[in-house]
PDB file of C-alpha atoms in Angstrom:
ATOM      1  CA  GLU A 191       0.000   0.000   0.000  1.00 81.00           C
ATOM      2  CA  ALA A 192       2.840   2.393   0.821  1.00 89.00           C
ATOM      3  CA  ILE A 193       4.354   1.862  -2.634  1.00 90.00           C
ATOM      4  CA  LEU A 194       1.042   2.519  -4.376  1.00 91.00           C
ATOM      5  CA  ASP A 195       0.466   5.621  -2.251  1.00 92.00           C
ATOM      6  CA  GLU A 196       3.877   6.968  -3.273  1.00 93.00           C
ATOM      7  CA  ILE A 197       3.124   6.371  -6.975  1.00 94.00           C
ATOM      8  CA  ASP A 198      -0.334   7.901  -6.497  1.00 94.00           C
ATOM      9  CA  VAL A 199       1.128  11.142  -5.118  1.00 94.00           C
ATOM     10  CA  ALA A 200       3.684  11.351  -7.942  1.00 94.00           C
ATOM     11  CA  MET A 201       1.153  10.535 -10.674  1.00 95.00           C
ATOM     12  CA  ARG A 202      -1.887  12.525  -9.656  1.00 95.00           C
ATOM     13  CA  PRO A 203      -0.761  15.922 -11.066  1.00 95.00           C
ATOM     14  CA  LEU A 204      -0.556  14.323 -14.531  1.00 95.00           C
ATOM     15  CA  SER A 205      -3.313  11.696 -14.275  1.00 96.00           C
ATOM     16  CA  GLY A 206      -5.935  13.834 -12.552  1.00 95.00           C
ATOM     17  CA  PHE A 207      -7.291  10.923 -10.505  1.00 95.00           C
ATOM     18  CA  SER A 208      -6.465   8.838  -7.440  1.00 94.00           C
ATOM     19  CA  LEU A 209      -5.068   5.351  -8.039  1.00 93.00           C
ATOM     20  CA  ARG A 210      -6.395   4.162  -4.688  1.00 91.00           C
ATOM     21  CA  THR A 211      -9.907   5.470  -5.364  1.00 93.00           C
ATOM     22  CA  GLU A 212     -10.040   3.757  -8.754  1.00 95.00           C
ATOM     23  CA  LEU A 213      -8.587   0.485  -7.418  1.00 90.00           C
ATOM     24  CA  LEU A 214     -11.116   0.316  -4.586  1.00 91.00           C
ATOM     25  CA  ALA A 215     -14.150   1.459  -6.604  1.00 93.00           C
ATOM     26  CA  GLU A 216     -17.266  -0.691  -6.494  1.00 95.00           C
ATOM     27  CA  ALA A 217     -18.067  -2.579  -9.691  1.00 92.00           C
ATOM     28  CA  SER A 218     -20.924  -0.200 -10.478  1.00 94.00           C
ATOM     29  CA  GLU A 219     -18.559   2.792 -10.310  1.00 94.00           C
ATOM     30  CA  SER A 220     -15.474   1.172 -11.847  1.00 94.00           C
ATOM     31  CA  ARG A 221     -13.824   2.990 -14.752  1.00 95.00           C
ATOM     32  CA  LEU A 222     -11.411   0.211 -15.697  1.00 93.00           C
ATOM     33  CA  ASP A 223     -12.939   0.051 -19.178  1.00 94.00           C
ATOM     34  CA  ASP A 224     -11.428   3.511 -19.796  1.00 96.00           C
ATOM     35  CA  THR A 225      -7.826   3.142 -20.937  1.00 96.00           C
ATOM     36  CA  VAL A 226      -7.010   6.568 -19.429  1.00 97.00           C
ATOM     37  CA  ILE A 227      -7.641   4.945 -16.022  1.00 97.00           C
ATOM     38  CA  ALA A 228      -6.606   1.361 -16.729  1.00 96.00           C
ATOM     39  CA  GLN A 229      -3.118   1.986 -18.134  1.00 97.00           C
ATOM     40  CA  PRO A 230      -1.811   3.997 -15.150  1.00 97.00           C
ATOM     41  CA  LEU A 231      -3.299   1.390 -12.791  1.00 96.00           C
ATOM     42  CA  LEU A 232      -1.549  -1.434 -14.666  1.00 97.00           C
ATOM     43  CA  PHE A 233       1.709   0.513 -14.539  1.00 98.00           C
ATOM     44  CA  ALA A 234       1.386   1.175 -10.807  1.00 97.00           C
ATOM     45  CA  MET A 235       0.713  -2.491 -10.051  1.00 96.00           C
ATOM     46  CA  GLN A 236       3.682  -3.580 -12.192  1.00 97.00           C
ATOM     47  CA  VAL A 237       6.021  -1.150 -10.410  1.00 97.00           C
ATOM     48  CA  ALA A 238       4.723  -2.199  -6.990  1.00 96.00           C
ATOM     49  CA  ILE A 239       5.172  -5.919  -7.715  1.00 96.00           C
ATOM     50  CA  THR A 240       8.682  -5.325  -9.079  1.00 96.00           C
ATOM     51  CA  LEU A 241       9.636  -3.407  -5.918  1.00 96.00           C
ATOM     52  CA  LEU A 242       8.138  -6.106  -3.670  1.00 95.00           C
ATOM     53  CA  LEU A 243      10.203  -8.735  -5.505  1.00 96.00           C
ATOM     54  CA  LYS A 244      13.293  -6.551  -5.102  1.00 96.00           C
ATOM     55  CA  GLU A 245      12.695  -6.358  -1.346  1.00 96.00           C
ATOM     56  CA  ARG A 246      12.881 -10.165  -1.359  1.00 97.00           C
ATOM     57  CA  GLY A 247      16.151 -10.160  -3.239  1.00 97.00           C
ATOM     58  CA  ILE A 248      14.695 -10.931  -6.655  1.00 96.00           C
ATOM     59  CA  GLU A 249      16.009  -8.578  -9.352  1.00 94.00           C
ATOM     60  CA  PRO A 250      15.709  -9.073 -13.121  1.00 95.00           C
ATOM     61  CA  LYS A 251      18.661  -9.784 -15.388  1.00 96.00           C
ATOM     62  CA  ALA A 252      16.461  -8.784 -18.329  1.00 97.00           C
ATOM     63  CA  VAL A 253      12.996  -7.311 -18.841  1.00 98.00           C
ATOM     64  CA  THR A 254      10.364  -7.028 -21.520  1.00 98.00           C
ATOM     65  CA  GLY A 255       6.808  -5.729 -21.603  1.00 98.00           C
ATOM     66  CA  HIS A 256       3.708  -6.375 -23.679  1.00 98.00           C
ATOM     67  CA  SER A 257       2.495  -3.084 -25.211  1.00 97.00           C
ATOM     68  CA  VAL A 258       1.716  -0.835 -22.219  1.00 98.00           C
ATOM     69  CA  GLY A 259       3.931  -3.118 -20.109  1.00 98.00           C
ATOM     70  CA  GLU A 260       6.995  -1.758 -21.875  1.00 98.00           C
ATOM     71  CA  ILE A 261       6.840   1.396 -19.764  1.00 98.00           C
ATOM     72  CA  ALA A 262       7.197  -0.484 -16.474  1.00 98.00           C
ATOM     73  CA  ALA A 263       9.882  -2.626 -18.127  1.00 98.00           C
ATOM     74  CA  ALA A 264      11.811   0.502 -19.157  1.00 98.00           C
ATOM     75  CA  TRP A 265      11.588   1.753 -15.573  1.00 98.00           C
ATOM     76  CA  ALA A 266      12.687  -1.629 -14.173  1.00 97.00           C
ATOM     77  CA  ALA A 267      15.684  -1.632 -16.511  1.00 97.00           C
ATOM     78  CA  GLY A 268      16.699   1.859 -15.376  1.00 96.00           C
ATOM     79  CA  ALA A 269      16.110   3.528 -18.746  1.00 97.00           C
ATOM     80  CA  LEU A 270      13.374   5.745 -17.285  1.00 97.00           C
ATOM     81  CA  ASP A 271      13.258   7.064 -13.734  1.00 96.00           C
ATOM     82  CA  LEU A 272       9.882   6.891 -12.022  1.00 96.00           C
ATOM     83  CA  ASN A 273       8.860  10.457 -12.879  1.00 96.00           C
ATOM     84  CA  ASN A 274       9.653  10.013 -16.569  1.00 97.00           C
ATOM     85  CA  ALA A 275       7.901   6.640 -16.641  1.00 98.00           C
ATOM     86  CA  ILE A 276       4.828   8.279 -15.086  1.00 97.00           C
ATOM     87  CA  ARG A 277       5.036  10.971 -17.732  1.00 97.00           C
ATOM     88  CA  VAL A 278       5.017   8.319 -20.483  1.00 98.00           C
ATOM     89  CA  ILE A 279       2.151   6.286 -19.040  1.00 98.00           C
ATOM     90  CA  CYS A 280      -0.040   9.359 -18.582  1.00 98.00           C
ATOM     91  CA  ALA A 281       0.705  10.786 -22.031  1.00 98.00           C
ATOM     92  CA  ARG A 282       0.177   7.382 -23.664  1.00 98.00           C
ATOM     93  CA  SER A 283      -3.102   6.601 -21.923  1.00 98.00           C
ATOM     94  CA  GLN A 284      -4.547  10.074 -22.476  1.00 98.00           C
ATOM     95  CA  ALA A 285      -3.669  10.054 -26.168  1.00 98.00           C
ATOM     96  CA  GLN A 286      -5.104   6.584 -26.711  1.00 98.00           C
ATOM     97  CA  GLY A 287      -8.184   7.477 -24.694  1.00 97.00           C
ATOM     98  CA  LEU A 288      -9.154   9.885 -27.475  1.00 98.00           C
ATOM     99  CA  THR A 289      -9.572   6.923 -29.861  1.00 98.00           C
ATOM    100  CA  ARG A 290     -12.277   5.162 -27.851  1.00 97.00           C
ATOM    101  CA  GLY A 291     -15.074   3.783 -29.998  1.00 97.00           C
ATOM    102  CA  THR A 292     -13.110   3.709 -33.255  1.00 97.00           C
ATOM    103  CA  GLY A 293     -12.563  -0.067 -33.399  1.00 97.00           C
ATOM    104  CA  ARG A 294     -12.079  -3.341 -31.552  1.00 98.00           C
ATOM    105  CA  MET A 295      -9.532  -6.122 -31.031  1.00 98.00           C
ATOM    106  CA  ALA A 296      -9.649  -9.917 -31.048  1.00 98.00           C
ATOM    107  CA  ALA A 297      -7.476 -12.840 -29.993  1.00 98.00           C
ATOM    108  CA  VAL A 298      -7.107 -15.501 -32.693  1.00 98.00           C
ATOM    109  CA  GLY A 299      -5.475 -18.920 -32.484  1.00 98.00           C
ATOM    110  CA  MET A 300      -3.213 -18.858 -35.531  1.00 98.00           C
ATOM    111  CA  SER A 301       0.350 -18.016 -36.518  1.00 98.00           C
ATOM    112  CA  ALA A 302       1.355 -14.543 -37.674  1.00 98.00           C
ATOM    113  CA  GLU A 303       2.146 -15.903 -41.145  1.00 98.00           C
ATOM    114  CA  ARG A 304      -1.274 -17.490 -41.471  1.00 97.00           C
ATOM    115  CA  ALA A 305      -2.929 -14.321 -40.150  1.00 98.00           C
ATOM    116  CA  ARG A 306      -1.177 -12.176 -42.747  1.00 97.00           C
ATOM    117  CA  GLU A 307      -2.191 -14.578 -45.528  1.00 97.00           C
ATOM    118  CA  MET A 308      -5.807 -14.532 -44.311  1.00 97.00           C
ATOM    119  CA  LEU A 309      -5.925 -10.718 -44.122  1.00 97.00           C
ATOM    120  CA  ALA A 310      -4.550 -10.461 -47.665  1.00 96.00           C
ATOM    121  CA  ALA A 311      -7.039 -13.026 -48.963  1.00 95.00           C
ATOM    122  CA  LEU A 312     -10.063 -11.333 -47.378  1.00 94.00           C
ATOM    123  CA  GLY A 313      -9.292  -8.002 -49.067  1.00 90.00           C
ATOM    124  CA  SER A 314      -8.130  -4.484 -48.269  1.00 82.00           C
ATOM    125  CA  ASP A 315     -11.652  -3.328 -47.371  1.00 90.00           C
ATOM    126  CA  LEU A 316     -11.458  -5.499 -44.250  1.00 94.00           C
ATOM    127  CA  ASP A 317      -9.740  -2.677 -42.285  1.00 95.00           C
ATOM    128  CA  VAL A 318      -8.060  -5.125 -39.895  1.00 97.00           C
ATOM    129  CA  GLU A 319      -4.371  -5.281 -38.987  1.00 97.00           C
ATOM    130  CA  LEU A 320      -2.057  -7.530 -37.017  1.00 98.00           C
ATOM    131  CA  ALA A 321      -1.771  -5.976 -33.544  1.00 98.00           C
ATOM    132  CA  GLY A 322       0.349  -8.520 -31.744  1.00 98.00           C
ATOM    133  CA  ILE A 323       2.280 -11.755 -32.178  1.00 98.00           C
ATOM    134  CA  ASN A 324       1.953 -13.316 -28.751  1.00 98.00           C
ATOM    135  CA  SER A 325       3.215 -16.845 -29.379  1.00 97.00           C
ATOM    136  CA  PRO A 326       3.870 -19.086 -32.400  1.00 97.00           C
ATOM    137  CA  GLY A 327       0.161 -19.911 -32.562  1.00 98.00           C
ATOM    138  CA  ASN A 328      -1.609 -16.894 -31.119  1.00 98.00           C
ATOM    139  CA  VAL A 329      -2.086 -13.378 -32.477  1.00 98.00           C
ATOM    140  CA  THR A 330      -4.120 -10.292 -31.713  1.00 98.00           C
ATOM    141  CA  LEU A 331      -5.991  -8.560 -34.535  1.00 98.00           C
ATOM    142  CA  THR A 332      -7.167  -4.952 -34.479  1.00 98.00           C
ATOM    143  CA  GLY A 333      -9.451  -2.793 -36.585  1.00 97.00           C
ATOM    144  CA  SER A 334     -13.087  -2.371 -37.491  1.00 97.00           C
ATOM    145  CA  LEU A 335     -15.723  -4.439 -35.713  1.00 97.00           C
ATOM    146  CA  ASP A 336     -17.295  -5.407 -39.057  1.00 97.00           C
ATOM    147  CA  GLY A 337     -13.947  -6.677 -40.311  1.00 97.00           C
ATOM    148  CA  LEU A 338     -13.294  -8.678 -37.154  1.00 98.00           C
ATOM    149  CA  ILE A 339     -16.746 -10.271 -37.368  1.00 97.00           C
ATOM    150  CA  ARG A 340     -16.030 -11.239 -40.992  1.00 97.00           C
ATOM    151  CA  ILE A 341     -12.846 -12.930 -39.792  1.00 98.00           C
ATOM    152  CA  GLN A 342     -14.752 -14.671 -37.008  1.00 98.00           C
ATOM    153  CA  GLN A 343     -17.247 -16.041 -39.534  1.00 97.00           C
ATOM    154  CA  HIS A 344     -14.321 -17.174 -41.692  1.00 96.00           C
ATOM    155  CA  VAL A 345     -12.250 -18.970 -39.047  1.00 97.00           C
ATOM    156  CA  GLU A 346     -14.673 -20.359 -36.467  1.00 97.00           C
ATOM    157  CA  PRO A 347     -16.275 -22.932 -38.809  1.00 97.00           C
ATOM    158  CA  LYS A 348     -12.738 -24.300 -39.296  1.00 96.00           C
ATOM    159  CA  GLY A 349     -12.313 -24.771 -35.552  1.00 97.00           C
ATOM    160  CA  THR A 350      -9.929 -21.819 -35.068  1.00 98.00           C
ATOM    161  CA  PHE A 351     -10.119 -20.039 -31.725  1.00 98.00           C
ATOM    162  CA  PHE A 352     -11.510 -16.498 -31.983  1.00 98.00           C
ATOM    163  CA  ARG A 353     -12.498 -14.135 -29.195  1.00 98.00           C
ATOM    164  CA  LEU A 354     -13.420 -10.451 -29.336  1.00 98.00           C
ATOM    165  CA  LEU A 355     -11.646  -8.596 -26.542  1.00 97.00           C
ATOM    166  CA  ASP A 356     -13.672  -6.506 -24.127  1.00 94.00           C
ATOM    167  CA  LEU A 357     -11.957  -3.308 -25.261  1.00 93.00           C
ATOM    168  CA  ASP A 358     -13.593  -0.394 -27.040  1.00 96.00           C
ATOM    169  CA  TYR A 359     -10.326   0.453 -28.801  1.00 97.00           C
ATOM    170  CA  ALA A 360      -8.315  -0.649 -31.839  1.00 98.00           C
ATOM    171  CA  PHE A 361      -4.820  -0.342 -30.390  1.00 98.00           C
ATOM    172  CA  HIS A 362      -1.854  -0.878 -32.757  1.00 98.00           C
ATOM    173  CA  SER A 363      -3.955   0.053 -35.790  1.00 97.00           C
ATOM    174  CA  ARG A 364      -4.297   3.055 -38.121  1.00 97.00           C
ATOM    175  CA  GLN A 365      -6.942   4.307 -35.667  1.00 97.00           C
ATOM    176  CA  MET A 366      -4.011   5.461 -33.517  1.00 98.00           C
ATOM    177  CA  ASP A 367      -2.585   7.690 -36.275  1.00 98.00           C
ATOM    178  CA  PRO A 368      -4.580  10.833 -35.324  1.00 98.00           C
ATOM    179  CA  VAL A 369      -2.967  10.930 -31.843  1.00 98.00           C
ATOM    180  CA  ARG A 370       0.652  10.599 -32.987  1.00 98.00           C
ATOM    181  CA  GLU A 371       1.408  14.326 -32.876  1.00 98.00           C
ATOM    182  CA  LYS A 372      -0.180  14.757 -29.444  1.00 98.00           C
ATOM    183  CA  LEU A 373       1.768  11.855 -27.953  1.00 98.00           C
ATOM    184  CA  VAL A 374       5.128  12.913 -29.378  1.00 98.00           C
ATOM    185  CA  ASP A 375       4.544  16.569 -28.396  1.00 98.00           C
ATOM    186  CA  ASP A 376       3.503  15.615 -24.856  1.00 97.00           C
ATOM    187  CA  LEU A 377       6.743  13.641 -24.476  1.00 98.00           C
ATOM    188  CA  ALA A 378       9.035  16.313 -25.978  1.00 97.00           C
ATOM    189  CA  GLY A 379      12.389  16.420 -24.205  1.00 96.00           C
ATOM    190  CA  LEU A 380      11.880  13.048 -22.510  1.00 97.00           C
ATOM    191  CA  SER A 381      15.085  11.883 -20.858  1.00 91.00           C
ATOM    192  CA  ALA A 382      16.034   8.200 -21.175  1.00 95.00           C
ATOM    193  CA  GLY A 383      19.274   6.534 -20.105  1.00 95.00           C
ATOM    194  CA  SER A 384      21.273   3.459 -20.991  1.00 92.00           C
ATOM    195  CA  THR A 385      20.518   0.118 -19.339  1.00 89.00           C
ATOM    196  CA  ASP A 386      23.832  -1.143 -18.002  1.00 83.00           C
ATOM    197  CA  LYS A 387      22.759  -3.749 -15.441  1.00 88.00           C
ATOM    198  CA  THR A 388      19.465  -4.973 -16.846  1.00 95.00           C
ATOM    199  CA  VAL A 389      18.885  -5.972 -20.476  1.00 97.00           C
ATOM    200  CA  PHE A 390      15.834  -4.302 -22.056  1.00 98.00           C
ATOM    201  CA  VAL A 391      14.202  -6.416 -24.748  1.00 98.00           C
ATOM    202  CA  SER A 392      11.825  -4.428 -26.932  1.00 98.00           C
ATOM    203  CA  THR A 393       8.470  -5.777 -28.091  1.00 98.00           C
ATOM    204  CA  VAL A 394       8.523  -3.125 -30.825  1.00 98.00           C
ATOM    205  CA  THR A 395      11.622  -4.669 -32.424  1.00 98.00           C
ATOM    206  CA  GLY A 396      11.677  -8.079 -30.754  1.00 98.00           C
ATOM    207  CA  GLY A 397      15.364  -7.647 -29.852  1.00 98.00           C
ATOM    208  CA  VAL A 398      17.662  -6.048 -27.280  1.00 98.00           C
ATOM    209  CA  LEU A 399      17.484  -2.250 -27.273  1.00 97.00           C
ATOM    210  CA  ASP A 400      19.571   0.343 -25.454  1.00 96.00           C
ATOM    211  CA  GLY A 401      17.558   2.461 -23.065  1.00 96.00           C
ATOM    212  CA  GLU A 402      18.833   5.699 -24.607  1.00 96.00           C
ATOM    213  CA  LEU A 403      16.699   4.901 -27.661  1.00 97.00           C
ATOM    214  CA  LEU A 404      13.448   5.057 -25.673  1.00 98.00           C
ATOM    215  CA  VAL A 405      12.710   8.557 -26.943  1.00 97.00           C
ATOM    216  CA  PRO A 406       9.253   9.995 -27.787  1.00 98.00           C
ATOM    217  CA  ASP A 407       9.141   8.431 -31.265  1.00 97.00           C
ATOM    218  CA  TYR A 408       9.822   5.006 -29.760  1.00 98.00           C
ATOM    219  CA  TRP A 409       6.739   5.339 -27.576  1.00 98.00           C
ATOM    220  CA  TRP A 410       4.724   6.257 -30.666  1.00 98.00           C
ATOM    221  CA  ARG A 411       5.953   3.034 -32.298  1.00 98.00           C
ATOM    222  CA  ASN A 412       4.949   1.212 -29.100  1.00 98.00           C
ATOM    223  CA  VAL A 413       1.380   2.465 -29.647  1.00 98.00           C
ATOM    224  CA  ARG A 414       1.177   1.939 -33.405  1.00 98.00           C
ATOM    225  CA  GLU A 415       3.265  -1.086 -34.436  1.00 98.00           C
ATOM    226  CA  PRO A 416       2.502  -4.760 -33.755  1.00 98.00           C
ATOM    227  CA  VAL A 417       3.604  -6.145 -30.381  1.00 98.00           C
ATOM    228  CA  ARG A 418       6.400  -8.646 -31.122  1.00 98.00           C
ATOM    229  CA  PHE A 419       6.025 -10.480 -27.830  1.00 98.00           C
ATOM    230  CA  ALA A 420       6.905 -13.952 -29.133  1.00 98.00           C
ATOM    231  CA  ALA A 421      10.149 -12.607 -30.619  1.00 98.00           C
ATOM    232  CA  ALA A 422      10.996 -10.804 -27.371  1.00 98.00           C
ATOM    233  CA  ILE A 423      10.506 -13.983 -25.322  1.00 98.00           C
ATOM    234  CA  ALA A 424      12.685 -15.893 -27.801  1.00 98.00           C
ATOM    235  CA  THR A 425      15.385 -13.212 -27.400  1.00 98.00           C
ATOM    236  CA  LEU A 426      15.237 -13.563 -23.625  1.00 98.00           C
ATOM    237  CA  ALA A 427      15.611 -17.331 -23.969  1.00 98.00           C
ATOM    238  CA  GLU A 428      18.616 -16.823 -26.254  1.00 97.00           C
ATOM    239  CA  HIS A 429      20.171 -14.698 -23.495  1.00 95.00           C
ATOM    240  CA  GLY A 430      19.868 -17.601 -21.084  1.00 96.00           C
ATOM    241  CA  CYS A 431      16.689 -16.553 -19.270  1.00 96.00           C
ATOM    242  CA  ARG A 432      14.881 -19.590 -17.842  1.00 96.00           C
ATOM    243  CA  VAL A 433      12.767 -18.165 -15.011  1.00 95.00           C
ATOM    244  CA  PHE A 434      10.131 -15.645 -16.046  1.00 94.00           C
TER     245      PHE A 434
END
């Protein structure tokens, strides 16, 4: 609780809300479906858990993060101090919050290669993109609800897993393009440092990345480009990581 209170105090001038209030809200008053609220809460929980592990002597040799999780990973690696990480999470969530209602996302049980082939075969009017490559046989798709339903009707009769996500957003799609300038402007002058002790593995590139490269344009790429989570986990394994 003390850790969350400390983050709450540091974040509130930028977030405009209380982490504790939102965490303890009754279901009828919960705003967790609003990414402006949910992303900072996720970040705060990730930081708190990392610090609790550290208190028990458990520190990471390497870190990675899935989409929004990259901000806590950058902090854990030492590339961003807490204030700069808070700045990124607030700017990111507020920019993406403006895109609510412009599309949806879905989890689909297929490889990235098969997903790309399917998207090409179904036509450019589908307005659906590959949002994330989570494992060799699982991807996230993003785009218009009509397009995702067309894909559902195409794959489910073949026994392929398909589930619409309970998100009123199309993250990692062209629907993010209108908020690029706002996000980059809000992060102007962001200070990021090198990661000497902890390896930072990017889910934008799928490989090791120096912390000094986590500049405003990187965080735009984090919002817009597919999440290369499977590649990042493979990179960690190549570096000898065995406990995750």
